[in-house]
């Protein structure tokens, strides 16, 4: 599945020796499509071990955690996750501001 491939790719980047001490910004895009899809298709189709409710809020937290839990260097690497919708300009502005704050730090 695309989700499994995304997790594998993130794992390879997140835990690459070149990025051991590098914090990452994770954009989980198309949150509008996730919200729509989760009403029709249970998250257990992709994550058989998922036990939460079939709501956007719980599914989003679970998916975010799947990515963040791949980080094998939690003491030296921070992952800043943001759910985004490219067509939602207020959301994009909020994420841009948050990313700017992270970069400036």
PDB file of N, CA and C in Angstrom:
ATOM      1  N   UNK A   1       0.842  -1.192   0.000  1.00  0.00           N
ATOM      2  CA  UNK A   1       0.000   0.000   0.000  1.00  0.00           C
ATOM      3  C   UNK A   1       0.884   1.251   0.000  1.00  0.00           C
ATOM      4  N   UNK A   2       0.298   2.354  -0.372  1.00  0.00           N
ATOM      5  CA  UNK A   2       1.043   3.614  -0.400  1.00  0.00           C
ATOM      6  C   UNK A   2       1.472   4.035   0.997  1.00  0.00           C
ATOM      7  N   UNK A   3       0.625   3.746   1.989  1.00  0.00           N
ATOM      8  CA  UNK A   3       0.975   4.104   3.365  1.00  0.00           C
ATOM      9  C   UNK A   3       2.194   3.313   3.824  1.00  0.00           C
ATOM     10  N   UNK A   4       2.211   2.023   3.555  1.00  0.00           N
ATOM     11  CA  UNK A   4       3.354   1.180   3.946  1.00  0.00           C
ATOM     12  C   UNK A   4       4.623   1.660   3.254  1.00  0.00           C
ATOM     13  N   UNK A   5       4.518   2.007   1.991  1.00  0.00           N
ATOM     14  CA  UNK A   5       5.680   2.519   1.259  1.00  0.00           C
ATOM     15  C   UNK A   5       6.147   3.849   1.838  1.00  0.00           C
ATOM     16  N   UNK A   6       5.217   4.710   2.201  1.00  0.00           N
ATOM     17  CA  UNK A   6       5.573   5.996   2.812  1.00  0.00           C
ATOM     18  C   UNK A   6       6.294   5.791   4.138  1.00  0.00           C
ATOM     19  N   UNK A   7       5.821   4.850   4.926  1.00  0.00           N
ATOM     20  CA  UNK A   7       6.473   4.552   6.206  1.00  0.00           C
ATOM     21  C   UNK A   7       7.884   4.009   5.985  1.00  0.00           C
ATOM     22  N   UNK A   8       8.050   3.129   5.014  1.00  0.00           N
ATOM     23  CA  UNK A   8       9.389   2.589   4.717  1.00  0.00           C
ATOM     24  C   UNK A   8      10.342   3.702   4.263  1.00  0.00           C
ATOM     25  N   UNK A   9       9.859   4.569   3.409  1.00  0.00           N
ATOM     26  CA  UNK A   9      10.686   5.669   2.920  1.00  0.00           C
ATOM     27  C   UNK A   9      11.062   6.611   4.062  1.00  0.00           C
ATOM     28  N   UNK A  10      10.078   6.957   4.899  1.00  0.00           N
ATOM     29  CA  UNK A  10      10.359   7.836   6.034  1.00  0.00           C
ATOM     30  C   UNK A  10      11.370   7.194   6.971  1.00  0.00           C
ATOM     31  N   UNK A  11      11.235   5.906   7.226  1.00  0.00           N
ATOM     32  CA  UNK A  11      12.172   5.182   8.086  1.00  0.00           C
ATOM     33  C   UNK A  11      13.590   5.281   7.525  1.00  0.00           C
ATOM     34  N   UNK A  12      13.730   5.083   6.233  1.00  0.00           N
ATOM     35  CA  UNK A  12      15.072   5.116   5.635  1.00  0.00           C
ATOM     36  C   UNK A  12      15.691   6.511   5.701  1.00  0.00           C
ATOM     37  N   UNK A  13      14.889   7.540   5.585  1.00  0.00           N
ATOM     38  CA  UNK A  13      15.403   8.913   5.672  1.00  0.00           C
ATOM     39  C   UNK A  13      15.649   9.300   7.123  1.00  0.00           C
ATOM     40  N   UNK A  14      14.673   9.054   7.963  1.00  0.00           N
ATOM     41  CA  UNK A  14      14.744   9.453   9.369  1.00  0.00           C
ATOM     42  C   UNK A  14      15.940   8.827  10.075  1.00  0.00           C
ATOM     43  N   UNK A  15      16.240   7.586   9.756  1.00  0.00           N
ATOM     44  CA  UNK A  15      17.288   6.860  10.468  1.00  0.00           C
ATOM     45  C   UNK A  15      18.581   6.725   9.674  1.00  0.00           C
ATOM     46  N   UNK A  16      18.698   7.491   8.607  1.00  0.00           N
ATOM     47  CA  UNK A  16      19.917   7.501   7.814  1.00  0.00           C
ATOM     48  C   UNK A  16      21.048   8.123   8.634  1.00  0.00           C
ATOM     49  N   UNK A  17      22.233   7.556   8.546  1.00  0.00           N
ATOM     50  CA  UNK A  17      23.376   8.060   9.315  1.00  0.00           C
ATOM     51  C   UNK A  17      23.680   9.531   9.049  1.00  0.00           C
ATOM     52  N   UNK A  18      23.376  10.010   7.858  1.00  0.00           N
ATOM     53  CA  UNK A  18      23.617  11.415   7.541  1.00  0.00           C
ATOM     54  C   UNK A  18      22.716  12.352   8.339  1.00  0.00           C
ATOM     55  N   UNK A  19      21.592  11.827   8.837  1.00  0.00           N
ATOM     56  CA  UNK A  19      20.608  12.671   9.520  1.00  0.00           C
ATOM     57  C   UNK A  19      20.421  12.306  10.990  1.00  0.00           C
ATOM     58  N   UNK A  20      21.419  11.679  11.601  1.00  0.00           N
ATOM     59  CA  UNK A  20      21.305  11.228  12.994  1.00  0.00           C
ATOM     60  C   UNK A  20      20.900  12.367  13.922  1.00  0.00           C
ATOM     61  N   UNK A  21      21.507  13.526  13.769  1.00  0.00           N
ATOM     62  CA  UNK A  21      21.250  14.656  14.667  1.00  0.00           C
ATOM     63  C   UNK A  21      20.413  15.751  14.015  1.00  0.00           C
ATOM     64  N   UNK A  22      19.718  15.405  12.952  1.00  0.00           N
ATOM     65  CA  UNK A  22      18.938  16.394  12.211  1.00  0.00           C
ATOM     66  C   UNK A  22      17.457  16.224  12.497  1.00  0.00           C
ATOM     67  N   UNK A  23      16.846  17.277  13.019  1.00  0.00           N
ATOM     68  CA  UNK A  23      15.403  17.239  13.225  1.00  0.00           C
ATOM     69  C   UNK A  23      14.706  17.284  11.868  1.00  0.00           C
ATOM     70  N   UNK A  24      13.509  16.719  11.828  1.00  0.00           N
ATOM     71  CA  UNK A  24      12.766  16.627  10.574  1.00  0.00           C
ATOM     72  C   UNK A  24      11.399  17.273  10.712  1.00  0.00           C
ATOM     73  N   UNK A  25      10.910  17.800   9.615  1.00  0.00           N
ATOM     74  CA  UNK A  25       9.537  18.299   9.542  1.00  0.00           C
ATOM     75  C   UNK A  25       8.781  17.334   8.639  1.00  0.00           C
ATOM     76  N   UNK A  26       7.736  16.736   9.186  1.00  0.00           N
ATOM     77  CA  UNK A  26       6.931  15.751   8.461  1.00  0.00           C
ATOM     78  C   UNK A  26       5.606  16.390   8.067  1.00  0.00           C
ATOM     79  N   UNK A  27       5.369  16.502   6.767  1.00  0.00           N
ATOM     80  CA  UNK A  27       4.103  17.017   6.270  1.00  0.00           C
ATOM     81  C   UNK A  27       3.224  15.837   5.890  1.00  0.00           C
ATOM     82  N   UNK A  28       2.112  15.716   6.558  1.00  0.00           N
ATOM     83  CA  UNK A  28       1.122  14.687   6.242  1.00  0.00           C
ATOM     84  C   UNK A  28       0.019  15.406   5.469  1.00  0.00           C
ATOM     85  N   UNK A  29       0.151  15.400   4.157  1.00  0.00           N
ATOM     86  CA  UNK A  29      -0.712  16.196   3.289  1.00  0.00           C
ATOM     87  C   UNK A  29      -2.025  15.471   2.981  1.00  0.00           C
ATOM     88  N   UNK A  30      -2.949  16.230   2.454  1.00  0.00           N
ATOM     89  CA  UNK A  30      -4.268  15.745   2.030  1.00  0.00           C
ATOM     90  C   UNK A  30      -5.118  15.280   3.202  1.00  0.00           C
ATOM     91  N   UNK A  31      -5.095  16.065   4.281  1.00  0.00           N
ATOM     92  CA  UNK A  31      -5.897  15.700   5.448  1.00  0.00           C
ATOM     93  C   UNK A  31      -7.385  15.698   5.115  1.00  0.00           C
ATOM     94  N   UNK A  32      -7.796  16.485   4.128  1.00  0.00           N
ATOM     95  CA  UNK A  32      -9.193  16.486   3.710  1.00  0.00           C
ATOM     96  C   UNK A  32      -9.588  15.140   3.108  1.00  0.00           C
ATOM     97  N   UNK A  33      -8.682  14.539   2.341  1.00  0.00           N
ATOM     98  CA  UNK A  33      -8.967  13.223   1.759  1.00  0.00           C
ATOM     99  C   UNK A  33      -8.991  12.139   2.827  1.00  0.00           C
ATOM    100  N   UNK A  34      -8.108  12.250   3.814  1.00  0.00           N
ATOM    101  CA  UNK A  34      -8.126  11.293   4.924  1.00  0.00           C
ATOM    102  C   UNK A  34      -9.451  11.386   5.672  1.00  0.00           C
ATOM    103  N   UNK A  35      -9.902  12.600   5.955  1.00  0.00           N
ATOM    104  CA  UNK A  35     -11.164  12.783   6.678  1.00  0.00           C
ATOM    105  C   UNK A  35     -12.335  12.170   5.910  1.00  0.00           C
ATOM    106  N   UNK A  36     -12.334  12.330   4.602  1.00  0.00           N
ATOM    107  CA  UNK A  36     -13.391  11.751   3.773  1.00  0.00           C
ATOM    108  C   UNK A  36     -13.275  10.229   3.711  1.00  0.00           C
ATOM    109  N   UNK A  37     -12.080   9.737   3.503  1.00  0.00           N
ATOM    110  CA  UNK A  37     -11.870   8.302   3.322  1.00  0.00           C
ATOM    111  C   UNK A  37     -12.140   7.513   4.598  1.00  0.00           C
ATOM    112  N   UNK A  38     -11.792   8.089   5.747  1.00  0.00           N
ATOM    113  CA  UNK A  38     -11.939   7.356   7.012  1.00  0.00           C
ATOM    114  C   UNK A  38     -13.417   7.121   7.344  1.00  0.00           C
ATOM    115  N   UNK A  39     -14.300   7.931   6.772  1.00  0.00           N
ATOM    116  CA  UNK A  39     -15.744   7.719   6.980  1.00  0.00           C
ATOM    117  C   UNK A  39     -16.247   6.505   6.204  1.00  0.00           C
ATOM    118  N   UNK A  40     -15.533   6.144   5.136  1.00  0.00           N
ATOM    119  CA  UNK A  40     -15.967   5.055   4.270  1.00  0.00           C
ATOM    120  C   UNK A  40     -15.174   3.764   4.446  1.00  0.00           C
ATOM    121  N   UNK A  41     -13.903   3.900   4.783  1.00  0.00           N
ATOM    122  CA  UNK A  41     -13.021   2.727   4.844  1.00  0.00           C
ATOM    123  C   UNK A  41     -12.337   2.695   6.206  1.00  0.00           C
ATOM    124  N   UNK A  42     -12.494   1.610   6.950  1.00  0.00           N
ATOM    125  CA  UNK A  42     -11.861   1.543   8.277  1.00  0.00           C
ATOM    126  C   UNK A  42     -10.334   1.574   8.172  1.00  0.00           C
ATOM    127  N   UNK A  43      -9.695   2.191   9.150  1.00  0.00           N
ATOM    128  CA  UNK A  43      -8.237   2.271   9.162  1.00  0.00           C
ATOM    129  C   UNK A  43      -7.603   0.892   9.296  1.00  0.00           C
ATOM    130  N   UNK A  44      -8.358  -0.061   9.798  1.00  0.00           N
ATOM    131  CA  UNK A  44      -7.833  -1.426   9.942  1.00  0.00           C
ATOM    132  C   UNK A  44      -7.513  -2.067   8.594  1.00  0.00           C
ATOM    133  N   UNK A  45      -8.035  -1.515   7.504  1.00  0.00           N
ATOM    134  CA  UNK A  45      -7.687  -2.029   6.176  1.00  0.00           C
ATOM    135  C   UNK A  45      -6.188  -1.831   5.936  1.00  0.00           C
ATOM    136  N   UNK A  46      -5.657  -0.726   6.418  1.00  0.00           N
ATOM    137  CA  UNK A  46      -4.233  -0.421   6.248  1.00  0.00           C
ATOM    138  C   UNK A  46      -3.409  -0.856   7.461  1.00  0.00           C
ATOM    139  N   UNK A  47      -3.968  -0.673   8.651  1.00  0.00           N
ATOM    140  CA  UNK A  47      -3.287  -1.015   9.905  1.00  0.00           C
ATOM    141  C   UNK A  47      -4.163  -2.000  10.666  1.00  0.00           C
ATOM    142  N   UNK A  48      -3.931  -3.280  10.466  1.00  0.00           N
ATOM    143  CA  UNK A  48      -4.789  -4.306  11.073  1.00  0.00           C
ATOM    144  C   UNK A  48      -4.781  -4.253  12.594  1.00  0.00           C
ATOM    145  N   UNK A  49      -3.725  -3.722  13.197  1.00  0.00           N
ATOM    146  CA  UNK A  49      -3.623  -3.661  14.654  1.00  0.00           C
ATOM    147  C   UNK A  49      -4.318  -2.438  15.261  1.00  0.00           C
ATOM    148  N   UNK A  50      -4.852  -1.552  14.429  1.00  0.00           N
ATOM    149  CA  UNK A  50      -5.514  -0.338  14.912  1.00  0.00           C
ATOM    150  C   UNK A  50      -6.761  -0.695  15.710  1.00  0.00           C
ATOM    151  N   UNK A  51      -6.892  -0.103  16.897  1.00  0.00           N
ATOM    152  CA  UNK A  51      -8.023  -0.398  17.784  1.00  0.00           C
ATOM    153  C   UNK A  51      -8.901   0.824  18.064  1.00  0.00           C
ATOM    154  N   UNK A  52      -8.535   1.984  17.538  1.00  0.00           N
ATOM    155  CA  UNK A  52      -9.270   3.207  17.836  1.00  0.00           C
ATOM    156  C   UNK A  52     -10.558   3.337  17.045  1.00  0.00           C
ATOM    157  N   UNK A  53     -11.214   4.459  17.272  1.00  0.00           N
ATOM    158  CA  UNK A  53     -12.445   4.779  16.554  1.00  0.00           C
ATOM    159  C   UNK A  53     -12.118   5.139  15.107  1.00  0.00           C
ATOM    160  N   UNK A  54     -13.102   5.003  14.254  1.00  0.00           N
ATOM    161  CA  UNK A  54     -12.926   5.346  12.847  1.00  0.00           C
ATOM    162  C   UNK A  54     -13.295   6.812  12.622  1.00  0.00           C
ATOM    163  N   UNK A  55     -12.584   7.690  13.343  1.00  0.00           N
ATOM    164  CA  UNK A  55     -12.784   9.128  13.186  1.00  0.00           C
ATOM    165  C   UNK A  55     -11.493   9.737  12.661  1.00  0.00           C
ATOM    166  N   UNK A  56     -11.626  10.889  12.030  1.00  0.00           N
ATOM    167  CA  UNK A  56     -10.436  11.569  11.512  1.00  0.00           C
ATOM    168  C   UNK A  56      -9.442  11.843  12.636  1.00  0.00           C
ATOM    169  N   UNK A  57      -9.939  12.360  13.765  1.00  0.00           N
ATOM    170  CA  UNK A  57      -9.060  12.756  14.861  1.00  0.00           C
ATOM    171  C   UNK A  57      -8.221  11.582  15.363  1.00  0.00           C
ATOM    172  N   UNK A  58      -8.875  10.450  15.653  1.00  0.00           N
ATOM    173  CA  UNK A  58      -8.146   9.293  16.181  1.00  0.00           C
ATOM    174  C   UNK A  58      -7.249   8.666  15.118  1.00  0.00           C
ATOM    175  N   UNK A  59      -7.729   8.602  13.895  1.00  0.00           N
ATOM    176  CA  UNK A  59      -6.920   8.026  12.816  1.00  0.00           C
ATOM    177  C   UNK A  59      -5.685   8.884  12.555  1.00  0.00           C
ATOM    178  N   UNK A  60      -5.854  10.194  12.562  1.00  0.00           N
ATOM    179  CA  UNK A  60      -4.726  11.095  12.315  1.00  0.00           C
ATOM    180  C   UNK A  60      -3.654  10.943  13.392  1.00  0.00           C
ATOM    181  N   UNK A  61      -4.070  10.883  14.642  1.00  0.00           N
ATOM    182  CA  UNK A  61      -3.110  10.695  15.741  1.00  0.00           C
ATOM    183  C   UNK A  61      -2.377   9.376  15.574  1.00  0.00           C
ATOM    184  N   UNK A  62      -3.106   8.331  15.228  1.00  0.00           N
ATOM    185  CA  UNK A  62      -2.500   7.009  15.061  1.00  0.00           C
ATOM    186  C   UNK A  62      -1.478   7.016  13.916  1.00  0.00           C
ATOM    187  N   UNK A  63      -1.854   7.580  12.792  1.00  0.00           N
ATOM    188  CA  UNK A  63      -0.948   7.625  11.642  1.00  0.00           C
ATOM    189  C   UNK A  63       0.294   8.452  11.969  1.00  0.00           C
ATOM    190  N   UNK A  64       0.099   9.593  12.591  1.00  0.00           N
ATOM    191  CA  UNK A  64       1.231  10.430  12.989  1.00  0.00           C
ATOM    192  C   UNK A  64       2.174   9.649  13.896  1.00  0.00           C
ATOM    193  N   UNK A  65       1.626   8.936  14.843  1.00  0.00           N
ATOM    194  CA  UNK A  65       2.437   8.149  15.777  1.00  0.00           C
ATOM    195  C   UNK A  65       3.212   7.049  15.043  1.00  0.00           C
ATOM    196  N   UNK A  66       2.609   6.457  14.007  1.00  0.00           N
ATOM    197  CA  UNK A  66       3.306   5.419  13.244  1.00  0.00           C
ATOM    198  C   UNK A  66       4.599   5.972  12.648  1.00  0.00           C
ATOM    199  N   UNK A  67       4.532   7.176  12.129  1.00  0.00           N
ATOM    200  CA  UNK A  67       5.728   7.798  11.567  1.00  0.00           C
ATOM    201  C   UNK A  67       6.714   8.174  12.669  1.00  0.00           C
ATOM    202  N   UNK A  68       6.233   8.853  13.698  1.00  0.00           N
ATOM    203  CA  UNK A  68       7.121   9.330  14.757  1.00  0.00           C
ATOM    204  C   UNK A  68       7.788   8.185  15.508  1.00  0.00           C
ATOM    205  N   UNK A  69       7.108   7.062  15.643  1.00  0.00           N
ATOM    206  CA  UNK A  69       7.688   5.915  16.349  1.00  0.00           C
ATOM    207  C   UNK A  69       8.840   5.270  15.584  1.00  0.00           C
ATOM    208  N   UNK A  70       8.995   5.586  14.321  1.00  0.00           N
ATOM    209  CA  UNK A  70      10.113   5.046  13.542  1.00  0.00           C
ATOM    210  C   UNK A  70      11.446   5.703  13.908  1.00  0.00           C
ATOM    211  N   UNK A  71      11.384   6.847  14.558  1.00  0.00           N
ATOM    212  CA  UNK A  71      12.582   7.586  14.941  1.00  0.00           C
ATOM    213  C   UNK A  71      13.370   6.800  15.990  1.00  0.00           C
ATOM    214  N   UNK A  72      14.551   6.315  15.624  1.00  0.00           N
ATOM    215  CA  UNK A  72      15.392   5.541  16.543  1.00  0.00           C
ATOM    216  C   UNK A  72      16.347   6.430  17.337  1.00  0.00           C
ATOM    217  N   UNK A  73      16.270   7.735  17.130  1.00  0.00           N
ATOM    218  CA  UNK A  73      17.182   8.676  17.790  1.00  0.00           C
ATOM    219  C   UNK A  73      16.407   9.782  18.495  1.00  0.00           C
ATOM    220  N   UNK A  74      15.428   9.396  19.286  1.00  0.00           N
ATOM    221  CA  UNK A  74      14.541  10.374  19.921  1.00  0.00           C
ATOM    222  C   UNK A  74      15.279  11.372  20.812  1.00  0.00           C
ATOM    223  N   UNK A  75      16.430  10.951  21.373  1.00  0.00           N
ATOM    224  CA  UNK A  75      17.164  11.855  22.252  1.00  0.00           C
ATOM    225  C   UNK A  75      17.924  12.938  21.487  1.00  0.00           C
ATOM    226  N   UNK A  76      18.178  12.736  20.213  1.00  0.00           N
ATOM    227  CA  UNK A  76      18.921  13.738  19.437  1.00  0.00           C
ATOM    228  C   UNK A  76      18.137  14.291  18.250  1.00  0.00           C
ATOM    229  N   UNK A  77      16.996  13.705  17.944  1.00  0.00           N
ATOM    230  CA  UNK A  77      16.233  14.120  16.759  1.00  0.00           C
ATOM    231  C   UNK A  77      14.777  14.373  17.132  1.00  0.00           C
ATOM    232  N   UNK A  78      14.305  15.537  16.752  1.00  0.00           N
ATOM    233  CA  UNK A  78      12.901  15.902  16.946  1.00  0.00           C
ATOM    234  C   UNK A  78      12.191  15.786  15.602  1.00  0.00           C
ATOM    235  N   UNK A  79      10.952  15.300  15.637  1.00  0.00           N
ATOM    236  CA  UNK A  79      10.133  15.259  14.425  1.00  0.00           C
ATOM    237  C   UNK A  79       8.947  16.190  14.644  1.00  0.00           C
ATOM    238  N   UNK A  80       8.822  17.166  13.772  1.00  0.00           N
ATOM    239  CA  UNK A  80       7.726  18.126  13.838  1.00  0.00           C
ATOM    240  C   UNK A  80       6.718  17.738  12.762  1.00  0.00           C
ATOM    241  N   UNK A  81       5.572  17.245  13.179  1.00  0.00           N
ATOM    242  CA  UNK A  81       4.560  16.744  12.240  1.00  0.00           C
ATOM    243  C   UNK A  81       3.454  17.765  12.042  1.00  0.00           C
ATOM    244  N   UNK A  82       3.013  17.885  10.806  1.00  0.00           N
ATOM    245  CA  UNK A  82       1.922  18.800  10.469  1.00  0.00           C
ATOM    246  C   UNK A  82       0.999  18.136   9.460  1.00  0.00           C
ATOM    247  N   UNK A  83      -0.292  18.111   9.779  1.00  0.00           N
ATOM    248  CA  UNK A  83      -1.295  17.676   8.807  1.00  0.00           C
ATOM    249  C   UNK A  83      -1.650  18.883   7.962  1.00  0.00           C
ATOM    250  N   UNK A  84      -1.638  18.690   6.657  1.00  0.00           N
ATOM    251  CA  UNK A  84      -1.854  19.820   5.761  1.00  0.00           C
ATOM    252  C   UNK A  84      -2.894  19.503   4.693  1.00  0.00           C
ATOM    253  N   UNK A  85      -3.417  20.582   4.148  1.00  0.00           N
ATOM    254  CA  UNK A  85      -4.296  20.517   2.984  1.00  0.00           C
ATOM    255  C   UNK A  85      -3.856  21.672   2.093  1.00  0.00           C
ATOM    256  N   UNK A  86      -3.242  21.357   0.980  1.00  0.00           N
ATOM    257  CA  UNK A  86      -2.617  22.373   0.133  1.00  0.00           C
ATOM    258  C   UNK A  86      -3.600  23.428  -0.360  1.00  0.00           C
ATOM    259  N   UNK A  87      -4.884  23.098  -0.423  1.00  0.00           N
ATOM    260  CA  UNK A  87      -5.865  24.067  -0.913  1.00  0.00           C
ATOM    261  C   UNK A  87      -6.446  24.934   0.201  1.00  0.00           C
ATOM    262  N   UNK A  88      -6.103  24.651   1.445  1.00  0.00           N
ATOM    263  CA  UNK A  88      -6.587  25.428   2.593  1.00  0.00           C
ATOM    264  C   UNK A  88      -5.523  26.464   2.945  1.00  0.00           C
ATOM    265  N   UNK A  89      -5.702  27.685   2.452  1.00  0.00           N
ATOM    266  CA  UNK A  89      -4.663  28.702   2.609  1.00  0.00           C
ATOM    267  C   UNK A  89      -4.402  29.066   4.062  1.00  0.00           C
ATOM    268  N   UNK A  90      -5.428  29.071   4.912  1.00  0.00           N
ATOM    269  CA  UNK A  90      -5.190  29.397   6.324  1.00  0.00           C
ATOM    270  C   UNK A  90      -4.373  28.298   6.998  1.00  0.00           C
ATOM    271  N   UNK A  91      -4.626  27.039   6.635  1.00  0.00           N
ATOM    272  CA  UNK A  91      -3.844  25.924   7.175  1.00  0.00           C
ATOM    273  C   UNK A  91      -2.401  26.017   6.706  1.00  0.00           C
ATOM    274  N   UNK A  92      -2.204  26.300   5.440  1.00  0.00           N
ATOM    275  CA  UNK A  92      -0.851  26.400   4.895  1.00  0.00           C
ATOM    276  C   UNK A  92      -0.102  27.552   5.555  1.00  0.00           C
ATOM    277  N   UNK A  93      -0.770  28.660   5.803  1.00  0.00           N
ATOM    278  CA  UNK A  93      -0.121  29.794   6.471  1.00  0.00           C
ATOM    279  C   UNK A  93       0.279  29.418   7.891  1.00  0.00           C
ATOM    280  N   UNK A  94      -0.599  28.718   8.614  1.00  0.00           N
ATOM    281  CA  UNK A  94      -0.286  28.261   9.971  1.00  0.00           C
ATOM    282  C   UNK A  94       0.932  27.339   9.958  1.00  0.00           C
ATOM    283  N   UNK A  95       0.938  26.381   9.046  1.00  0.00           N
ATOM    284  CA  UNK A  95       2.058  25.436   8.951  1.00  0.00           C
ATOM    285  C   UNK A  95       3.333  26.177   8.562  1.00  0.00           C
ATOM    286  N   UNK A  96       3.244  27.098   7.623  1.00  0.00           N
ATOM    287  CA  UNK A  96       4.410  27.880   7.225  1.00  0.00           C
ATOM    288  C   UNK A  96       4.982  28.638   8.419  1.00  0.00           C
ATOM    289  N   UNK A  97       4.112  29.259   9.212  1.00  0.00           N
ATOM    290  CA  UNK A  97       4.566  29.988  10.401  1.00  0.00           C
ATOM    291  C   UNK A  97       5.227  29.053  11.406  1.00  0.00           C
ATOM    292  N   UNK A  98       4.635  27.873  11.608  1.00  0.00           N
ATOM    293  CA  UNK A  98       5.207  26.896  12.541  1.00  0.00           C
ATOM    294  C   UNK A  98       6.569  26.410  12.056  1.00  0.00           C
ATOM    295  N   UNK A  99       6.678  26.152  10.776  1.00  0.00           N
ATOM    296  CA  UNK A  99       7.952  25.695  10.204  1.00  0.00           C
ATOM    297  C   UNK A  99       9.003  26.797  10.321  1.00  0.00           C
ATOM    298  N   UNK A 100       8.618  28.022  10.068  1.00  0.00           N
ATOM    299  CA  UNK A 100       9.543  29.146  10.210  1.00  0.00           C
ATOM    300  C   UNK A 100      10.075  29.221  11.634  1.00  0.00           C
ATOM    301  N   UNK A 101       9.192  29.049  12.625  1.00  0.00           N
ATOM    302  CA  UNK A 101       9.623  29.049  14.028  1.00  0.00           C
ATOM    303  C   UNK A 101      10.637  27.947  14.298  1.00  0.00           C
ATOM    304  N   UNK A 102      10.393  26.759  13.756  1.00  0.00           N
ATOM    305  CA  UNK A 102      11.311  25.628  13.957  1.00  0.00           C
ATOM    306  C   UNK A 102      12.668  25.927  13.335  1.00  0.00           C
ATOM    307  N   UNK A 103      12.668  26.473  12.141  1.00  0.00           N
ATOM    308  CA  UNK A 103      13.930  26.753  11.447  1.00  0.00           C
ATOM    309  C   UNK A 103      14.722  27.836  12.180  1.00  0.00           C
ATOM    310  N   UNK A 104      14.038  28.842  12.667  1.00  0.00           N
ATOM    311  CA  UNK A 104      14.713  29.939  13.365  1.00  0.00           C
ATOM    312  C   UNK A 104      15.341  29.464  14.671  1.00  0.00           C
ATOM    313  N   UNK A 105      14.707  28.504  15.325  1.00  0.00           N
ATOM    314  CA  UNK A 105      15.258  27.985  16.584  1.00  0.00           C
ATOM    315  C   UNK A 105      16.539  27.300  16.268  1.00  0.00           C
TER     316      UNK A 105
END
